[in-house]
Coordinates of C-alpha atoms and ligand atoms in Angstrom, one line a residue:
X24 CA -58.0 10.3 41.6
X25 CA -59.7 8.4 44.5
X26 CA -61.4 5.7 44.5
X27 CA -64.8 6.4 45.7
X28 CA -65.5 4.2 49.3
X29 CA -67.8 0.8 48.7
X30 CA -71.1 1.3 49.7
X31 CA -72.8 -0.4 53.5
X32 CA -76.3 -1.1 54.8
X33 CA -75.5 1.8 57.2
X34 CA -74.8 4.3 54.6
X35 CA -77.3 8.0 54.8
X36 CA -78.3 8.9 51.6
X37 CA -80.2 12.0 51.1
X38 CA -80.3 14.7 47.9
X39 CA -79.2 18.7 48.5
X40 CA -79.7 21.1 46.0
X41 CA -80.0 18.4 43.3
X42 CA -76.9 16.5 44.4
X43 CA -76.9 13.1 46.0
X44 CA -74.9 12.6 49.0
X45 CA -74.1 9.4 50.6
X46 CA -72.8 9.7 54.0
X47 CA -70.7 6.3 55.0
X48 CA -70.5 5.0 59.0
X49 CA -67.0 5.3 59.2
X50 CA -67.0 9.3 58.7
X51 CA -69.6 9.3 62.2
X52 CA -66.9 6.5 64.0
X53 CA -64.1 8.9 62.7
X54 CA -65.6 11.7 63.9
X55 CA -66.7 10.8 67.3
X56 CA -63.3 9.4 67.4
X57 CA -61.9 13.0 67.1
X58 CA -64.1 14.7 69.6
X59 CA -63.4 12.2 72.1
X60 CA -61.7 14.1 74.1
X61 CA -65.0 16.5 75.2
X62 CA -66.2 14.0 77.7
X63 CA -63.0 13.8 79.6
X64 CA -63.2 17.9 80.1
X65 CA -66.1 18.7 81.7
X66 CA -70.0 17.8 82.7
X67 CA -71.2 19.1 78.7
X68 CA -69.0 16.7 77.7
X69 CA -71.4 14.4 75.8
X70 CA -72.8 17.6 74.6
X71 CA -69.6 19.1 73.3
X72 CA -69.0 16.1 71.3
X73 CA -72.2 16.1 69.7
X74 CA -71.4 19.2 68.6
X75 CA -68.4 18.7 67.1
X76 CA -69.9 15.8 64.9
X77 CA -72.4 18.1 63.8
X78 CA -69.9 20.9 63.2
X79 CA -67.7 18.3 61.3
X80 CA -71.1 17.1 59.1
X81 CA -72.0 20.3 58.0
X82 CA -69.0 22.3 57.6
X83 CA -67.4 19.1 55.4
X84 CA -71.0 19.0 53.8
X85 CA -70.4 22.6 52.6
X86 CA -67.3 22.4 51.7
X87 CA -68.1 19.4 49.0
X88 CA -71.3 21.6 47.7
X89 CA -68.3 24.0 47.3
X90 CA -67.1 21.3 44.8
X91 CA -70.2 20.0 43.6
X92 CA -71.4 23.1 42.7
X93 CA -68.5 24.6 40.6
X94 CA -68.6 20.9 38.7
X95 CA -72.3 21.8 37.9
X96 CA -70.9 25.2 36.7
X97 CA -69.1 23.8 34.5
X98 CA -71.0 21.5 32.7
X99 CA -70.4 17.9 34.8
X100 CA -72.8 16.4 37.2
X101 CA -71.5 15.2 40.6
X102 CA -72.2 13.5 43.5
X103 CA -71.0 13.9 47.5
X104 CA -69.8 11.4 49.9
X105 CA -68.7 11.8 53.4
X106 CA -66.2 9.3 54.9
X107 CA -63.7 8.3 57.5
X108 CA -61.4 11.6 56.8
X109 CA -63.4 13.8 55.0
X110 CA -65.3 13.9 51.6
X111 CA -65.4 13.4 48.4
X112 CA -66.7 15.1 45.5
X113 CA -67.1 13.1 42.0
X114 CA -67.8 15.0 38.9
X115 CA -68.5 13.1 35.1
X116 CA -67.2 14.0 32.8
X117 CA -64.3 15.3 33.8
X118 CA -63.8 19.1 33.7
X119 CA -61.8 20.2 30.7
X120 CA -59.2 23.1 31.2
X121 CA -56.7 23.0 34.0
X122 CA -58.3 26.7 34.6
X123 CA -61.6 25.2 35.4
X124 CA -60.1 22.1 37.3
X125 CA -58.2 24.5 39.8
X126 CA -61.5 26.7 40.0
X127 CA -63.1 23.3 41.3
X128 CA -60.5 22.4 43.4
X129 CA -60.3 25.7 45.5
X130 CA -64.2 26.2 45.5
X131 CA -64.1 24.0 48.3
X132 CA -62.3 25.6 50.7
X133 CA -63.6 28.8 49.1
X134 CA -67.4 27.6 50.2
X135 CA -66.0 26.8 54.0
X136 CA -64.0 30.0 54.1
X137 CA -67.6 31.8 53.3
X138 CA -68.8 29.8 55.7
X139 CA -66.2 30.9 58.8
X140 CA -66.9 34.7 57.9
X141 CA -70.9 34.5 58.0
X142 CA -70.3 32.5 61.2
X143 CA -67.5 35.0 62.5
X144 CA -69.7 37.9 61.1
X145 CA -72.9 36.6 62.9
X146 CA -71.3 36.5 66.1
X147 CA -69.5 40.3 65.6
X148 CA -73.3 41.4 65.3
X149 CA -74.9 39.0 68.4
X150 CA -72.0 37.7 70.3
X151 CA -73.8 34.7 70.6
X152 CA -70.6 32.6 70.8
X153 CA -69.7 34.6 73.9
X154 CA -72.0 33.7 76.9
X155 CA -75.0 31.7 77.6
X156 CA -72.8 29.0 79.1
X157 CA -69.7 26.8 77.8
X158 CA -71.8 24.9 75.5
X159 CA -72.7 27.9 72.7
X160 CA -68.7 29.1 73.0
X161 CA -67.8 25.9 72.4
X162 CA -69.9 25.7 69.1
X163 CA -68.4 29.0 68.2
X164 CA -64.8 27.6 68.9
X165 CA -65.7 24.9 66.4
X166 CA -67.2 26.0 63.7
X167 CA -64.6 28.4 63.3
X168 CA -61.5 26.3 63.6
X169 CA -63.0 23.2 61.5
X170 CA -64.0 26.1 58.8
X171 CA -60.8 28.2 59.0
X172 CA -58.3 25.8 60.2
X173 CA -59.2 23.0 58.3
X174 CA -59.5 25.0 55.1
X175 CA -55.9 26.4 55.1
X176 CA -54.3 22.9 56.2
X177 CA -56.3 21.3 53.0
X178 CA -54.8 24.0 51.1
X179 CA -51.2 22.7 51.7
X180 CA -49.5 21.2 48.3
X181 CA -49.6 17.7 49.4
X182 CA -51.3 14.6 47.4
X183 CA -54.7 14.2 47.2
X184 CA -55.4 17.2 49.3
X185 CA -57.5 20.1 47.7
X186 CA -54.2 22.7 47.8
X187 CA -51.9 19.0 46.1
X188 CA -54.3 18.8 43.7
X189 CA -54.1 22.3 42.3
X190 CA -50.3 22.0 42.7
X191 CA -49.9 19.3 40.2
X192 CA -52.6 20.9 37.7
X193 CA -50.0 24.2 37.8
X194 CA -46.5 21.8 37.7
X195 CA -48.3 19.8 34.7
X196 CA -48.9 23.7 32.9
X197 CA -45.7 24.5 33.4
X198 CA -43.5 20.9 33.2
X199 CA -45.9 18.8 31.2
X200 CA -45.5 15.1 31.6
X201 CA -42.8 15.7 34.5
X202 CA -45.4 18.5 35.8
X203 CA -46.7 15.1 38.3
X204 CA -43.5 14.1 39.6
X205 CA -42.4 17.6 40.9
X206 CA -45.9 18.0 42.5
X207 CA -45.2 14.6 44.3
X208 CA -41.5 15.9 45.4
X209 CA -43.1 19.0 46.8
X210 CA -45.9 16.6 48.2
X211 CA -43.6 14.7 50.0
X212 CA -41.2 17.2 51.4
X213 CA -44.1 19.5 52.6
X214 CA -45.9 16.7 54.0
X215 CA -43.3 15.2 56.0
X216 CA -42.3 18.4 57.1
X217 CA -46.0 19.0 58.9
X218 CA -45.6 15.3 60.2
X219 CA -42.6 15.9 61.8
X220 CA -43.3 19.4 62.8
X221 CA -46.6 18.1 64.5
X222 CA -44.3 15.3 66.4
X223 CA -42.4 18.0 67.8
X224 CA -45.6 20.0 69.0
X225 CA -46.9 16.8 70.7
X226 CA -43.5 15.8 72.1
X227 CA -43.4 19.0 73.6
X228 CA -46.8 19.4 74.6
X229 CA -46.6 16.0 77.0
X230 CA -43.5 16.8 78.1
X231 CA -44.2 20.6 78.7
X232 CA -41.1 21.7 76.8
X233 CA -41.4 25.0 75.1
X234 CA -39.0 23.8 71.5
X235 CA -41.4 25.9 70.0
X236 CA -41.7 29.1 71.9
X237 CA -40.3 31.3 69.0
X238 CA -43.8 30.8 66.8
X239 CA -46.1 32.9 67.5
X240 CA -49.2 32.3 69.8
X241 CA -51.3 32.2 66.7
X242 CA -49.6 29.8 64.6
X243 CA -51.1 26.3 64.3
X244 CA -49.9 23.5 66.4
X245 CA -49.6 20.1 65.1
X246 CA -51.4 17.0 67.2
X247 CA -50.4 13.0 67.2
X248 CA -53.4 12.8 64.7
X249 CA -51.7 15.5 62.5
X250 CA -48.7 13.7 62.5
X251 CA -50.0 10.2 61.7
X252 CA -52.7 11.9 58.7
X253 CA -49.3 13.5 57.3
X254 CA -46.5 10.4 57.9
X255 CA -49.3 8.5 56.2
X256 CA -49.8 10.9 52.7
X257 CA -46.1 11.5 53.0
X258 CA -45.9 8.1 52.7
X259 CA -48.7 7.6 49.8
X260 CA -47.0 10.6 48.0
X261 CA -43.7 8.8 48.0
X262 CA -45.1 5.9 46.5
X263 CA -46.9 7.2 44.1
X264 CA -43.6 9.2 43.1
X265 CA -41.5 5.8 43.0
X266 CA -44.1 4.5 40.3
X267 CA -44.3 7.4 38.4
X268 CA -39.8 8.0 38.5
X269 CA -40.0 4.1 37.4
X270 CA -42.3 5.0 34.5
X271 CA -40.4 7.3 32.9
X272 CA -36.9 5.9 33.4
X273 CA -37.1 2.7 34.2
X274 CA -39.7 0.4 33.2
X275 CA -40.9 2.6 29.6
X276 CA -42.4 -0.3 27.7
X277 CA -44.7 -1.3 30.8
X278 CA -47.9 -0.1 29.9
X279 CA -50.1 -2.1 32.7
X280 CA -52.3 0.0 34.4
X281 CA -50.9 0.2 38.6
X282 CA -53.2 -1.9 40.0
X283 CA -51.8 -4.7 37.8
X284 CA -48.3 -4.3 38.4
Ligands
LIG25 ZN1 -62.1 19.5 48.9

């Protein structure tokens, strides 16, 4: 699991529906850091990005109560932090059954999901996310890709993602002890695959050749920060594979924990 982040004198902590959530400075740097690109486009530019920190706060916000709320379901108490790339969602104890553990893990994305179709469903009735200016479109444009977008890219089998970690739950139910080193092959080769996949897209994009004209207009494009997110849990994945192949070939009677090694 991940460690959760050290706490600052800058952290925000507040309580939600019983939970406590801690929100760390580096998931408002991070954030910002995204969005940047708003006040190069246009005179709402400062605006824009405001939004989209907001838009990133609450729809990540939602999707941990997604989390914290199945934990409570079943039986362990949790708390929410929000940092750097995301959040977190801590549960003690742990949840027993891999059943209830996948139910936990998809109830995230499950809670953003809800979240895109009351947003997409409020604006089928009102249209607000049509006029009234670039600003309220923009919102619109946001809320649905972070919810939507975000959702089905954190479903992907890759290591510790929402979608890896219910990919090692079902290779451990169906492999056992080896169960963790398939899901870290399939981690790998899924998440280099999007890293280099997104290369291309951006490779592409600056140099306005169409490689990828045959996908459909639809289909996701990968960024450069796609690309470095993925090389770097390929990466993680890989190495967490090499200890794990060592464990059970190599180095059996080695019982240190991996931070000692
Ligand atoms: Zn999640």
């Amino acid at each position: 699991m991940l460690a959760e982040p050290d706490r600052t004198n800058y952290d925000l902590n507040f309580r939600l529906f019983g939970f406590d959530v801690r929100v760390h400075p580096l998931f408002w740097l991070v954030s910002a850091l995204m969005g940047a690109g708003a006040l190069e486009e246009n005179q709402y530019g400062l605006v824009l990005l405001v939004s989209w920190v907001l838009v990133v706060f609450f729809s990540i916000l939602v999707h941990e109560l997604g989390h914290a709320i199945a934990f409570r379901r079943f039986g362990s108490d949790s708390h929410v932090v929000l940092w750097a790339l995301g959040g977190l969602a801590f549960g003690s104890p742990p949840v027993a059954g891999r059943g209830r553990r996948i139910f936990v893990s998809l109830a995230g994305p499950l809670a953003g999901f809800v979240l895109c179709g009351l947003v997409f469903a409020s604006h089928q009735l009102t249209e607000w996310g049509a006029g009234n200016g670039p600003v309220l479109s923009d919102l619109y444009r946001q809320l649905i890709h972070v919810n939507f977008w975000w959702g089905i890219v954190n479903l992907l089998p890759v290591f510790p993602l929402d979608g890896g970690q219910v990919s090692r739950e079902l290779c451990e139910g169906k492999w056992r002890g080896r169960g963790v080193v398939t899901s870290l092959k399939i981690s790998v080769g899924v998440a280099a695959t999007v890293a280099v996949y997104s290369l291309v897209c951006e490779v592409g994009a600056r140099s306005g050749n169409r490689v990828l004209d045959f996908l459909p207009g639809w289909f996701p494009h990968g960024s450069f920060y796609t690309a470095i997110l993925f090389g770097i849990l390929a990466y993680q994945s890989y190495q967490l594979l090499q200890f794990h192949t060592r464990g059970y070939h190599f180095e059996p009677a080695d019982d240190r924990v991996p931070w000692e090694r």
